[in-house]
Coordinates of C-alpha atoms in Angstrom, one line a residue:
M92 CA -3.4 -5.0 -75.6
R93 CA -5.8 -5.5 -78.7
P94 CA -4.0 -4.6 -82.4
L95 CA -4.9 -1.9 -84.2
R96 CA -8.6 -2.4 -86.5
L97 CA -5.8 -1.5 -89.2
F98 CA -4.3 -4.8 -89.5
T99 CA -7.3 -7.2 -88.4
T100 CA -8.7 -6.6 -92.1
V101 CA -7.0 -8.5 -95.1
Q102 CA -7.6 -5.5 -97.3
W103 CA -5.0 -3.0 -95.3
K104 CA -3.0 -5.8 -94.7
V105 CA -2.6 -6.4 -98.2
V106 CA -2.0 -2.5 -99.0
V107 CA 0.1 -2.2 -95.9
I108 CA 2.3 -5.1 -96.9
Y109 CA 2.6 -4.2 -100.5
M110 CA 3.7 -0.8 -99.2
L111 CA 5.9 -2.3 -97.0
L112 CA 7.7 -3.8 -100.1
I113 CA 7.5 -1.2 -102.3
L114 CA 9.3 1.3 -99.9
M115 CA 12.0 -1.5 -99.2
A116 CA 12.5 -1.9 -102.8
M117 CA 12.8 1.9 -102.9
Q118 CA 14.8 2.5 -100.1
F119 CA 17.2 -0.5 -101.4
I120 CA 17.3 1.0 -105.2
G121 CA 17.5 4.5 -103.8
A122 CA 20.6 3.8 -101.3
Y123 CA 22.6 1.8 -104.4
F124 CA 21.8 5.0 -106.7
A125 CA 22.2 7.5 -104.3
R126 CA 25.6 5.5 -103.6
E127 CA 26.6 5.6 -107.3
V128 CA 25.7 8.6 -108.1
E129 CA 27.9 10.0 -105.0
S130 CA 30.4 7.8 -106.1
Y131 CA 30.3 9.1 -109.8
Y132 CA 30.1 12.9 -109.0
L133 CA 33.0 12.9 -106.4
N134 CA 35.1 10.9 -109.3
N135 CA 34.2 13.3 -111.6
F136 CA 35.0 15.8 -109.9
S137 CA 38.2 14.2 -108.7
E138 CA 39.3 13.7 -112.5
T139 CA 38.1 16.5 -113.6
L140 CA 40.6 18.2 -111.1
N141 CA 43.7 15.9 -111.5
A142 CA 43.2 16.8 -115.4
Q143 CA 43.0 20.7 -114.7
A144 CA 46.3 20.1 -112.2
S145 CA 48.1 17.5 -114.8
L146 CA 47.7 20.6 -117.4
L147 CA 48.1 23.1 -115.2
A148 CA 51.7 21.6 -114.0
T149 CA 52.9 20.6 -117.7
H150 CA 52.4 24.2 -118.6
L151 CA 53.9 25.6 -115.9
E152 CA 57.1 23.3 -116.3
G153 CA 58.3 25.8 -119.0
Y154 CA 57.9 28.5 -116.7
L155 CA 59.5 27.2 -113.7
R156 CA 62.5 25.7 -115.4
P157 CA 65.6 27.9 -115.0
R158 CA 66.2 30.1 -117.9
D159 CA 69.0 33.0 -118.6
A160 CA 67.5 36.7 -117.4
K161 CA 67.6 37.5 -121.2
E162 CA 65.5 35.3 -122.3
Q163 CA 62.9 36.3 -119.9
S164 CA 62.7 38.4 -117.1
A165 CA 60.9 37.5 -113.7
D166 CA 58.3 39.6 -114.0
E167 CA 57.1 38.7 -117.2
V168 CA 57.3 34.8 -116.0
R169 CA 54.9 35.8 -113.3
Q170 CA 52.6 37.4 -115.8
G171 CA 52.7 34.1 -117.8
I172 CA 51.8 32.0 -114.9
D173 CA 48.7 34.3 -113.7
N174 CA 47.5 34.1 -117.4
L175 CA 47.9 30.8 -117.1
I176 CA 46.4 30.1 -113.8
N177 CA 43.8 32.3 -114.7
N178 CA 42.6 31.2 -117.4
L179 CA 42.7 27.1 -116.9
V180 CA 41.3 27.5 -113.3
K181 CA 39.9 30.1 -112.1
L182 CA 37.0 29.3 -114.2
N183 CA 35.9 26.0 -112.9
G184 CA 36.4 27.8 -109.0
A185 CA 39.1 26.4 -107.5
N186 CA 41.6 27.9 -105.9
V187 CA 45.6 28.1 -107.4
Q188 CA 49.3 28.3 -105.6
V189 CA 51.8 27.8 -107.8
I190 CA 55.2 27.2 -106.0
D191 CA 58.8 27.3 -106.9
S192 CA 61.2 24.4 -105.4
N193 CA 62.0 26.4 -102.5
G194 CA 57.9 26.0 -101.2
T195 CA 57.6 29.9 -102.3
V196 CA 54.3 31.3 -103.6
I197 CA 54.9 33.0 -106.8
S198 CA 51.5 33.1 -107.9
T199 CA 48.5 32.5 -106.5
T200 CA 44.2 33.1 -107.5
E201 CA 43.9 34.0 -104.1
D202 CA 45.5 36.6 -101.9
K203 CA 48.2 38.3 -103.2
R204 CA 49.6 38.7 -99.9
I205 CA 50.9 35.6 -99.7
I206 CA 53.3 35.6 -102.6
G207 CA 56.9 35.3 -102.1
Q208 CA 56.4 33.8 -98.4
R209 CA 57.0 30.3 -98.4
T210 CA 53.7 27.7 -97.6
S211 CA 54.1 25.3 -94.5
Q212 CA 51.3 22.6 -95.9
P213 CA 52.8 19.2 -95.6
E214 CA 51.5 18.5 -98.6
V215 CA 53.7 21.0 -100.3
T216 CA 56.6 19.6 -99.6
I217 CA 55.6 15.7 -100.2
A218 CA 55.0 17.0 -103.4
L219 CA 58.7 18.9 -103.5
L220 CA 59.8 15.6 -103.5
G221 CA 58.8 14.6 -105.9
T222 CA 55.0 13.0 -105.2
R223 CA 51.5 13.9 -105.9
S224 CA 49.1 14.3 -102.7
E225 CA 45.4 15.0 -102.3
S226 CA 43.2 15.4 -99.2
M227 CA 40.0 16.2 -97.8
R228 CA 39.2 18.8 -95.0
I229 CA 36.5 21.3 -94.2
D230 CA 37.4 25.1 -94.9
P231 CA 38.0 26.8 -91.6
R232 CA 36.1 30.1 -92.9
T233 CA 33.6 28.8 -94.6
G234 CA 33.2 25.8 -93.6
D235 CA 32.6 24.0 -96.6
R236 CA 34.3 20.7 -97.8
V237 CA 37.2 20.9 -99.7
K238 CA 39.5 19.1 -101.7
V239 CA 43.3 19.8 -102.0
L240 CA 45.3 18.3 -104.7
V241 CA 49.0 19.3 -104.8
L242 CA 51.2 17.9 -108.4
P243 CA 54.6 18.7 -108.4
V244 CA 56.3 20.2 -111.6
K245 CA 59.1 18.4 -112.8
G246 CA 60.7 17.5 -116.1
D247 CA 63.6 15.2 -117.0
N248 CA 63.1 14.1 -113.1
I249 CA 63.7 17.3 -111.7
V250 CA 61.4 19.0 -109.7
Y251 CA 60.5 22.6 -110.2
G252 CA 57.6 23.4 -108.1
A253 CA 54.5 22.5 -107.4
V254 CA 50.6 22.9 -107.9
Y255 CA 48.7 23.7 -105.0
M256 CA 45.1 23.4 -105.7
V257 CA 42.0 23.4 -103.6
A258 CA 38.2 23.2 -104.9
S259 CA 35.2 23.3 -103.3
M260 CA 32.8 20.2 -103.2
E261 CA 29.5 21.7 -102.0
G262 CA 28.1 22.2 -104.9
T263 CA 29.1 18.6 -106.1
Y264 CA 27.3 17.6 -103.0
M265 CA 24.3 19.7 -103.8
T266 CA 23.6 18.0 -107.0
I267 CA 24.0 14.8 -105.2
R268 CA 21.4 16.5 -102.7
K269 CA 19.4 17.2 -104.9
M270 CA 19.3 14.0 -106.7
N271 CA 18.4 12.5 -103.6
G272 CA 15.8 14.8 -102.9
I273 CA 13.9 14.1 -106.3
L274 CA 14.5 10.5 -105.4
A275 CA 12.9 10.6 -102.3
S276 CA 10.3 12.6 -103.9
G277 CA 9.8 9.4 -106.3
T278 CA 9.3 7.0 -104.2
M279 CA 6.9 9.0 -101.6
I280 CA 4.7 9.4 -105.2
A281 CA 5.6 5.8 -106.1
L282 CA 4.1 4.8 -102.6
L283 CA 0.8 6.7 -102.9
L284 CA 0.4 5.2 -106.3
T285 CA 1.1 1.8 -104.8
A286 CA -1.2 2.2 -102.0
G287 CA -3.8 3.2 -104.4
L288 CA -3.6 0.3 -106.4
G289 CA -2.9 -2.0 -103.2
V290 CA -6.1 -0.3 -101.9
V291 CA -7.8 -1.1 -105.6
L292 CA -5.9 -4.8 -105.7
A293 CA -7.3 -5.5 -102.0
R294 CA -10.9 -4.9 -102.8
T295 CA -11.2 -6.8 -105.8
I296 CA -9.9 -9.6 -103.6
T297 CA -11.8 -8.7 -99.9
T298 CA -14.6 -7.5 -101.7
P299 CA -15.7 -11.1 -102.7
V300 CA -14.4 -12.7 -99.4
K301 CA -16.4 -9.9 -97.3
E302 CA -19.9 -11.0 -99.2
M303 CA -18.5 -14.8 -98.9
T304 CA -17.9 -14.2 -94.8
R305 CA -21.7 -12.3 -94.9
Q306 CA -23.6 -15.6 -97.0
A307 CA -21.6 -18.0 -94.3
R308 CA -22.7 -16.1 -91.3
A309 CA -26.3 -16.3 -93.1
V310 CA -26.1 -19.7 -93.6
A311 CA -25.0 -20.9 -90.4
D312 CA -28.2 -18.9 -89.5
G313 CA -30.4 -20.7 -91.5
D314 CA -30.7 -18.1 -94.1
F315 CA -30.0 -20.0 -97.9
N316 CA -31.9 -17.7 -99.7
R317 CA -29.3 -15.2 -100.5
N318 CA -26.2 -16.1 -102.9
V319 CA -22.5 -14.4 -103.4
R320 CA -22.3 -12.2 -105.7
V321 CA -19.6 -13.1 -108.7
Y322 CA -17.6 -10.1 -109.8
S323 CA -15.4 -12.1 -112.1
E324 CA -14.6 -15.1 -114.0
D325 CA -10.8 -15.4 -112.2
E326 CA -9.8 -18.0 -109.1
I327 CA -12.1 -15.2 -106.4
G328 CA -15.1 -15.6 -109.1
Q329 CA -14.7 -19.3 -109.1
L330 CA -14.7 -19.7 -105.5
G331 CA -17.7 -17.2 -104.9
M332 CA -19.9 -19.6 -107.4
A333 CA -18.1 -22.9 -105.4
F334 CA -19.6 -21.3 -102.3
N335 CA -23.3 -20.6 -104.1
H336 CA -22.9 -24.3 -105.1
M337 CA -22.4 -25.3 -101.9
T338 CA -24.7 -23.4 -100.5
R339 CA -27.5 -24.6 -102.8
R340 CA -25.8 -28.3 -102.2
L341 CA -26.2 -27.6 -98.2
Q342 CA -29.7 -26.5 -98.5
E343 CA -30.9 -30.0 -100.3
A344 CA -29.0 -32.1 -97.9
I345 CA -30.6 -29.8 -94.6
L346 CA -34.0 -30.5 -96.0
Q347 CA -33.4 -34.1 -97.2
Q348 CA -31.8 -33.9 -93.6
E349 CA -35.4 -32.7 -92.2
E350 CA -37.2 -34.9 -94.2
E351 CA -35.8 -37.6 -92.8
R352 CA -35.7 -37.0 -89.3
E353 CA -39.3 -35.9 -89.5
K354 CA -39.9 -39.4 -91.2
L355 CA -38.1 -41.1 -87.9
A356 CA -39.8 -39.2 -85.3
G357 CA -43.1 -40.1 -87.5
I358 CA -42.3 -43.5 -87.4
L359 CA -41.3 -43.4 -83.7
S360 CA -44.1 -42.0 -82.4
N361 CA -46.6 -44.1 -84.1
M362 CA -44.9 -47.6 -83.3
S363 CA -46.9 -49.3 -81.9
D364 CA -44.0 -50.5 -80.1
G365 CA -41.6 -48.7 -77.6
V366 CA -38.4 -47.3 -78.2
I367 CA -36.0 -46.4 -75.5
A368 CA -32.4 -45.2 -76.6
A369 CA -29.5 -44.6 -74.5
N370 CA -26.2 -43.1 -74.4
R371 CA -23.0 -45.4 -73.6
D372 CA -23.4 -44.5 -69.8
G373 CA -26.7 -46.0 -69.6
Q374 CA -28.3 -42.4 -69.5
I375 CA -31.8 -42.2 -72.0
I376 CA -31.6 -39.6 -74.4
L377 CA -34.9 -40.6 -76.7
L378 CA -38.2 -42.2 -75.4
N379 CA -41.2 -42.3 -78.4
R380 CA -44.4 -42.0 -77.5
S381 CA -45.4 -45.3 -76.8
A382 CA -42.4 -46.4 -74.5
E383 CA -43.8 -43.2 -72.5
E384 CA -47.3 -44.4 -72.5
M385 CA -46.5 -48.2 -71.4
L386 CA -43.8 -46.8 -68.7
Q387 CA -46.3 -43.9 -67.6
V388 CA -43.1 -41.3 -67.6
T389 CA -41.9 -38.5 -70.2
M390 CA -38.8 -37.9 -72.0
N391 CA -37.9 -34.4 -70.3
E392 CA -38.7 -36.5 -66.6
C393 CA -35.9 -38.9 -68.0
V394 CA -33.6 -36.0 -69.0
Q395 CA -34.2 -34.2 -66.4
K396 CA -33.4 -36.8 -63.7
G397 CA -30.7 -38.5 -65.8
S398 CA -32.4 -41.5 -65.1
T399 CA -30.4 -44.6 -66.9
L400 CA -32.1 -47.9 -69.1
H401 CA -31.5 -49.5 -66.0
D402 CA -33.6 -47.6 -63.5
L403 CA -36.6 -47.4 -65.9
L404 CA -37.0 -50.8 -66.6
R405 CA -36.3 -51.3 -62.8
L406 CA -33.5 -54.1 -63.8
P407 CA -30.6 -55.2 -61.3
P408 CA -27.6 -52.9 -61.8
E409 CA -24.9 -53.2 -65.0
E410 CA -22.3 -55.3 -63.1
E411 CA -25.4 -57.6 -62.5
M412 CA -26.6 -57.8 -65.8
P413 CA -24.8 -56.3 -68.0
L414 CA -27.1 -55.2 -71.6
Y415 CA -24.9 -55.2 -74.2
A416 CA -24.6 -58.9 -73.5
Q417 CA -28.4 -59.5 -73.6
E418 CA -28.6 -61.1 -77.0
E419 CA -31.8 -63.4 -76.1
P420 CA -35.3 -60.8 -75.4
L421 CA -35.7 -60.3 -72.2
F422 CA -39.3 -60.5 -70.3
I423 CA -40.3 -57.9 -67.5
E424 CA -43.2 -57.5 -65.5
M425 CA -43.9 -54.1 -63.7
M426 CA -46.4 -52.9 -61.3
L427 CA -47.1 -49.6 -62.5
P428 CA -49.8 -47.0 -60.3
N429 CA -53.6 -47.3 -61.4
R430 CA -52.8 -50.3 -63.3
D431 CA -51.9 -54.3 -63.3
V432 CA -49.0 -55.9 -63.7
L433 CA -47.3 -54.4 -67.2
I434 CA -45.5 -57.1 -68.8
L435 CA -42.9 -56.5 -71.4
R436 CA -40.8 -57.8 -74.0
V437 CA -37.8 -56.0 -74.6
T438 CA -35.0 -56.1 -76.9
F439 CA -31.7 -54.9 -77.0
T440 CA -29.6 -53.5 -79.7
P441 CA -26.0 -52.8 -78.7
L442 CA -24.9 -49.8 -81.3
Q443 CA -20.7 -49.7 -82.0
H444 CA -18.8 -47.0 -83.7
D445 CA -17.5 -47.4 -86.6
S446 CA -13.8 -47.6 -84.8
G447 CA -15.1 -50.5 -82.5
K448 CA -15.4 -48.5 -79.7
K449 CA -18.8 -49.2 -77.3
G450 CA -21.5 -46.6 -78.4
G451 CA -25.2 -46.2 -77.1
I452 CA -27.9 -49.1 -76.8
I453 CA -31.9 -49.3 -78.4
A454 CA -34.0 -51.0 -76.5
V455 CA -37.2 -52.3 -78.2
L456 CA -40.3 -52.7 -75.7
Q457 CA -43.5 -54.6 -76.8
D458 CA -46.5 -54.7 -74.5
V459 CA -47.2 -58.8 -74.1
T460 CA -49.7 -58.1 -71.1
E461 CA -52.8 -59.4 -73.5
Q462 CA -50.8 -61.7 -74.7
Q463 CA -49.9 -63.5 -71.7
R464 CA -52.8 -62.8 -70.5
L465 CA -54.3 -64.8 -73.4
E466 CA -52.2 -67.9 -73.6
Q467 CA -52.9 -67.6 -70.0
Q468 CA -56.6 -68.4 -70.4
R469 CA -55.9 -70.3 -73.5
R470 CA -53.9 -72.9 -71.1
E471 CA -56.5 -72.2 -68.3
F472 CA -59.6 -72.8 -70.6
V473 CA -57.6 -76.0 -72.3
A474 CA -57.3 -77.1 -68.3
N475 CA -60.8 -76.2 -68.0
V476 CA -62.9 -78.0 -70.7
S477 CA -60.7 -80.9 -69.7
H478 CA -61.9 -80.9 -66.2
E479 CA -65.8 -79.9 -67.0
L480 CA -65.7 -82.9 -69.7
R481 CA -63.7 -85.4 -67.3
T482 CA -65.6 -84.8 -64.4
P483 CA -69.0 -86.4 -66.3
L484 CA -67.4 -88.7 -68.0
T485 CA -65.7 -90.4 -64.8
T486 CA -69.1 -90.6 -63.2
I487 CA -71.3 -91.7 -66.0
K488 CA -68.1 -94.4 -66.2
S489 CA -68.7 -95.4 -62.8
Y490 CA -72.4 -95.8 -62.9
V491 CA -72.1 -97.7 -65.8
E492 CA -69.6 -99.7 -64.5
A493 CA -72.0 -100.1 -61.5
L494 CA -75.0 -101.2 -63.9
L495 CA -72.6 -103.4 -66.0
D496 CA -71.7 -105.3 -62.3
G497 CA -75.1 -106.2 -61.1
A498 CA -77.1 -103.2 -60.3
V499 CA -79.3 -103.4 -63.8
E500 CA -80.9 -106.1 -61.8
E501 CA -82.1 -103.5 -58.8
P502 CA -84.7 -101.5 -60.9
E503 CA -84.9 -98.6 -57.9
L504 CA -80.9 -98.5 -58.1
S505 CA -80.3 -98.6 -61.9
N506 CA -83.1 -95.8 -62.3
R507 CA -81.5 -93.9 -60.5
F508 CA -78.1 -94.6 -61.4
L509 CA -80.0 -94.2 -65.0
R510 CA -81.3 -90.3 -63.8
V511 CA -77.5 -89.4 -63.0
T512 CA -76.5 -91.0 -65.9
M513 CA -78.7 -88.8 -68.0
S514 CA -78.8 -85.7 -65.7
E515 CA -74.7 -85.8 -66.6
T516 CA -75.3 -86.0 -70.1
E517 CA -77.3 -83.0 -70.3
R518 CA -74.9 -81.4 -68.9
M519 CA -72.0 -82.9 -71.1
I520 CA -74.5 -81.6 -74.0
R521 CA -75.0 -78.2 -72.1
L522 CA -71.2 -78.0 -72.2
V523 CA -70.7 -78.9 -75.3
N524 CA -73.7 -76.8 -77.1
D525 CA -72.0 -73.9 -75.0
L526 CA -68.4 -74.5 -76.1
L527 CA -69.9 -74.4 -79.9
Q528 CA -71.6 -71.7 -79.7
L529 CA -68.7 -69.8 -78.3
S530 CA -66.2 -70.8 -81.2
R531 CA -69.1 -70.1 -83.6
F532 CA -68.8 -66.4 -82.1
D533 CA -65.1 -66.5 -82.6
S534 CA -64.7 -67.8 -86.1
Q535 CA -68.1 -66.2 -87.5
G536 CA -69.1 -63.4 -85.3
V537 CA -72.7 -62.9 -83.7
R538 CA -75.3 -63.0 -86.3
L539 CA -78.1 -61.5 -85.1
H540 CA -81.2 -61.3 -86.6
C541 CA -82.8 -58.1 -85.6
K542 CA -86.4 -56.8 -85.5
D543 CA -88.6 -54.7 -83.6
V544 CA -90.0 -56.8 -80.3
N545 CA -92.4 -55.4 -77.4
A546 CA -89.9 -55.0 -74.0
N547 CA -93.0 -55.6 -71.8
Q548 CA -93.7 -58.7 -73.1
L549 CA -90.4 -60.0 -73.3
L550 CA -89.7 -59.0 -69.7
R551 CA -92.7 -60.3 -68.8
Y552 CA -92.5 -63.7 -70.5
A553 CA -88.9 -64.0 -69.1
A554 CA -90.0 -63.7 -65.5
D555 CA -93.4 -66.1 -66.1
R556 CA -90.2 -68.8 -67.3
F557 CA -88.9 -68.6 -64.5
S558 CA -91.4 -68.0 -61.3
L559 CA -91.6 -71.9 -60.6
F560 CA -87.7 -72.4 -60.9
G561 CA -87.1 -69.0 -58.1
E562 CA -90.2 -71.1 -55.9
Q563 CA -88.8 -74.7 -56.4
Q564 CA -85.5 -72.6 -54.8
G565 CA -87.3 -70.7 -52.0
V566 CA -86.5 -67.4 -54.0
Q567 CA -88.6 -64.7 -54.7
L568 CA -89.0 -63.2 -58.2
S569 CA -90.5 -59.7 -58.8
L570 CA -91.0 -57.5 -61.8
D571 CA -90.1 -54.0 -61.5
I572 CA -90.7 -52.5 -65.0
Q573 CA -92.5 -49.1 -66.5
E574 CA -95.6 -49.6 -67.7
T575 CA -95.0 -48.0 -70.7
L576 CA -91.6 -49.0 -72.1
P577 CA -90.6 -48.5 -75.8
D578 CA -90.4 -51.1 -78.6
V579 CA -86.5 -52.3 -78.7
H580 CA -84.4 -53.5 -81.5
I581 CA -82.9 -56.7 -81.0
D582 CA -82.7 -60.4 -81.5
K583 CA -85.5 -61.9 -79.1
D584 CA -83.4 -65.7 -79.4
A585 CA -80.0 -63.8 -78.4
I586 CA -82.2 -61.4 -75.4
N587 CA -83.8 -64.6 -73.7
Q588 CA -80.7 -66.3 -73.8
V589 CA -78.8 -63.6 -71.8
L590 CA -82.3 -63.7 -69.7
D591 CA -82.3 -67.0 -69.3
N592 CA -78.5 -67.2 -68.2
L593 CA -78.9 -64.2 -66.0
L594 CA -81.8 -64.8 -64.1
S595 CA -81.0 -68.8 -63.4
N596 CA -77.7 -67.2 -62.1
A597 CA -78.9 -64.9 -59.9
I598 CA -81.6 -67.9 -58.5
K599 CA -79.6 -70.3 -58.2
Y600 CA -76.6 -68.3 -56.2
T601 CA -79.5 -66.7 -54.0
P602 CA -80.1 -69.0 -50.8
A603 CA -83.9 -69.7 -50.2
G604 CA -85.5 -66.8 -48.3
G605 CA -83.7 -64.3 -50.5
S606 CA -84.8 -62.4 -53.9
V607 CA -84.4 -61.4 -57.1
V608 CA -85.7 -58.1 -59.1
L609 CA -85.9 -57.9 -63.0
R610 CA -85.8 -54.3 -63.2
A611 CA -86.3 -52.4 -66.6
Y612 CA -86.5 -48.4 -67.4
A613 CA -86.2 -46.6 -70.8
N614 CA -83.5 -43.4 -71.3
W615 CA -85.7 -41.1 -73.7
H616 CA -82.2 -39.1 -74.1
Q617 CA -80.0 -41.5 -74.6
K618 CA -83.1 -44.1 -76.3
R619 CA -81.9 -47.4 -74.5
V620 CA -83.9 -49.4 -72.1
Y621 CA -81.6 -50.4 -69.8
I622 CA -82.5 -53.8 -67.5
S623 CA -81.1 -55.0 -64.8
I624 CA -81.2 -58.3 -62.3
A625 CA -80.6 -57.9 -58.9
D626 CA -80.7 -60.6 -56.4
T627 CA -80.0 -60.7 -52.5
G628 CA -77.1 -63.8 -52.6
I629 CA -73.8 -64.8 -51.8
G630 CA -72.6 -62.2 -53.7
I631 CA -68.8 -61.7 -55.7
P632 CA -65.6 -60.5 -54.3
S633 CA -64.1 -57.2 -55.3
R634 CA -61.3 -59.0 -56.8
D635 CA -63.1 -61.6 -59.1
L636 CA -65.0 -59.2 -60.7
K637 CA -63.0 -58.0 -63.5
R638 CA -62.7 -61.3 -64.5
I639 CA -66.2 -62.6 -63.9
F640 CA -67.2 -62.7 -67.6
E641 CA -64.2 -65.1 -68.9
R642 CA -65.1 -68.6 -69.8
F643 CA -65.3 -71.1 -67.4
Y644 CA -64.2 -68.6 -64.3
R645 CA -66.2 -69.3 -61.3
V646 CA -65.5 -67.9 -57.8
D647 CA -66.4 -70.7 -55.9
K648 CA -65.5 -73.6 -58.2
A649 CA -67.2 -76.4 -56.2
R650 CA -70.6 -74.8 -55.9
S651 CA -70.8 -74.1 -59.8
R652 CA -70.3 -77.2 -60.1
G653 CA -72.9 -78.5 -57.8
Q654 CA -75.1 -76.1 -59.5
G655 CA -74.7 -77.5 -62.4
G656 CA -73.2 -74.6 -64.6
T657 CA -70.9 -74.5 -67.0
G658 CA -69.2 -71.1 -66.4
L659 CA -69.8 -70.3 -69.6
G660 CA -73.1 -68.3 -69.2
L661 CA -72.1 -65.0 -68.4
A662 CA -69.1 -65.5 -71.3
I663 CA -72.1 -66.0 -73.7
A664 CA -73.9 -63.3 -72.0
R665 CA -72.1 -60.7 -72.5
E666 CA -71.3 -61.7 -76.2
L667 CA -74.5 -61.4 -77.0
V668 CA -75.0 -58.2 -75.5
Q669 CA -72.3 -56.4 -77.1
A670 CA -73.3 -57.9 -80.6
H671 CA -76.2 -55.3 -80.0
G672 CA -73.8 -52.7 -80.1
A673 CA -74.5 -52.5 -75.6
E674 CA -72.9 -53.2 -72.6
I675 CA -73.6 -54.9 -69.5
E676 CA -72.0 -54.6 -66.6
I677 CA -72.0 -55.8 -63.0
A678 CA -72.1 -54.8 -59.3
S679 CA -71.6 -56.8 -56.0
E680 CA -70.7 -57.0 -52.9
L681 CA -70.4 -60.0 -51.5
N682 CA -72.7 -61.4 -49.3
Q683 CA -75.0 -58.9 -50.3
G684 CA -76.1 -59.6 -53.3
T685 CA -75.2 -58.8 -56.8
T686 CA -76.6 -56.4 -60.1
V687 CA -76.2 -57.2 -63.4
T688 CA -77.2 -54.2 -65.7
F689 CA -77.4 -54.2 -69.8
W690 CA -78.7 -51.8 -72.7
V691 CA -80.5 -52.8 -75.8
P692 CA -81.4 -50.1 -78.5
F693 CA -84.8 -48.3 -78.9
A694 CA -86.8 -49.3 -82.2
K695 CA -86.5 -47.3 -84.8
G696 CA -89.7 -45.8 -84.2
G697 CA -90.0 -45.6 -80.7
K698 CA -93.1 -47.4 -80.1
V699 CA -94.5 -47.5 -76.8
G700 CA -95.6 -51.5 -76.2

């Protein structure tokens, strides 16, 4: 059962408690006051009645004492007693009987018919024995409460009679009831005044409290633009000012926290390294954008699936590989869709609470695939250079040793040895020149001296240079170019070197009876001249196409070396083409042929050669 709304607010609780306190205080005070007033009036009534009875008994002694008939007759005595009791007692409303020593009523203020009759009241009997007697009773005729007082009339220790007095106490009790009524009215008035003052007092407390409650709800909802109204400078007012100060400080703290959170989010989002945060159970709670791109997952997917750090990084279970104990960086290789092998360098940083309990863990991911690839290329480059230099040097050494051993004496044999030595020396010179050129490209960049060149003349000159070489190899070299090619803006020597490398490769790797076609056409929309060399040679396997432009990379190392190549021609060609801001591409099918295409830009005027 829900409590009454009256007792759910502090205001009414204060008012009700205040009224109950006043009511209890008034009740205690009223009870004490009523008891004291009743005691006072009853005692006063008894004392007054006793005084009257004692005075009457004193005066009656002279009338009830036995005396001579000559002194005073019985009628005179009775008349004196009647005058005495009427003057002393009747004015106060008490009923009096004067009784002689024999118990006979000799005078009364009540019914005169009882005069001369003996009374049977037990109090009278006790009084005639010399003992005062009093009692309370209910008058059977009126139902009023009356007090009965009987005093002996005596002198010289001789009882001459008794005074029997009956006085109604209703007047006294009526006075007491009136005073109690006045007290009750005063209590009600006091309660009403207390309620009013309590409401005023409670409102002075609860009104600021209500405003602070509304302000607290507004702050909880994110509204910091409101202030608590301060009504006074007392403790409640100081509390309101402290609440306003707290609101401002809270707003500043939240704004600062938001700024820090935005900074942190910005830092995490723009970090090149991936960051993964997991709770102490290993479940993912945070992924930055770099980590999502590296692992090809999203934060929502990880949270919905309840993925753990071990699941995401494809690691063995926690029992086999506890990440909290992983102090050294971990290198992980992963195969992802639409991508080659991904190599990650992962550093784990455990988090601990102040209490020392295990917290979450932060994993920082670095994509070192390119670094590993470059390191592998460096190792392969050193090995290839060493091998390429060692082979001709070994050959030269062998022939020189043969000459020193006496072959020089045979002119025909020595000439053949010297021609081989010269060929190997030239091969070494070409290799060293190519290496120096690539080294210069890496350290200084490709320096071009571009100018406008007639594309038709450039291509026809290249075809003329290699026509004889093609005939020697049994390969037909043909030219397929537009007659109206525009001038191009290029470094003529660099593009000639590109054409030499591509035409030389095409002819060398095309079997006798094959063909090589040098094509060119203009794309007027893109303002480019596209140049391609297509052969019908041995082709390149698809798995090698992505690496064909790497330095020293050969598809068939034995055949390439037998053709006298260095493995650097395509790498140099790509560097020179890209230096023009252009691109070079290769397409090939095994045993079907290869097509290499690159483009160069138009001259500024777009003049047709």
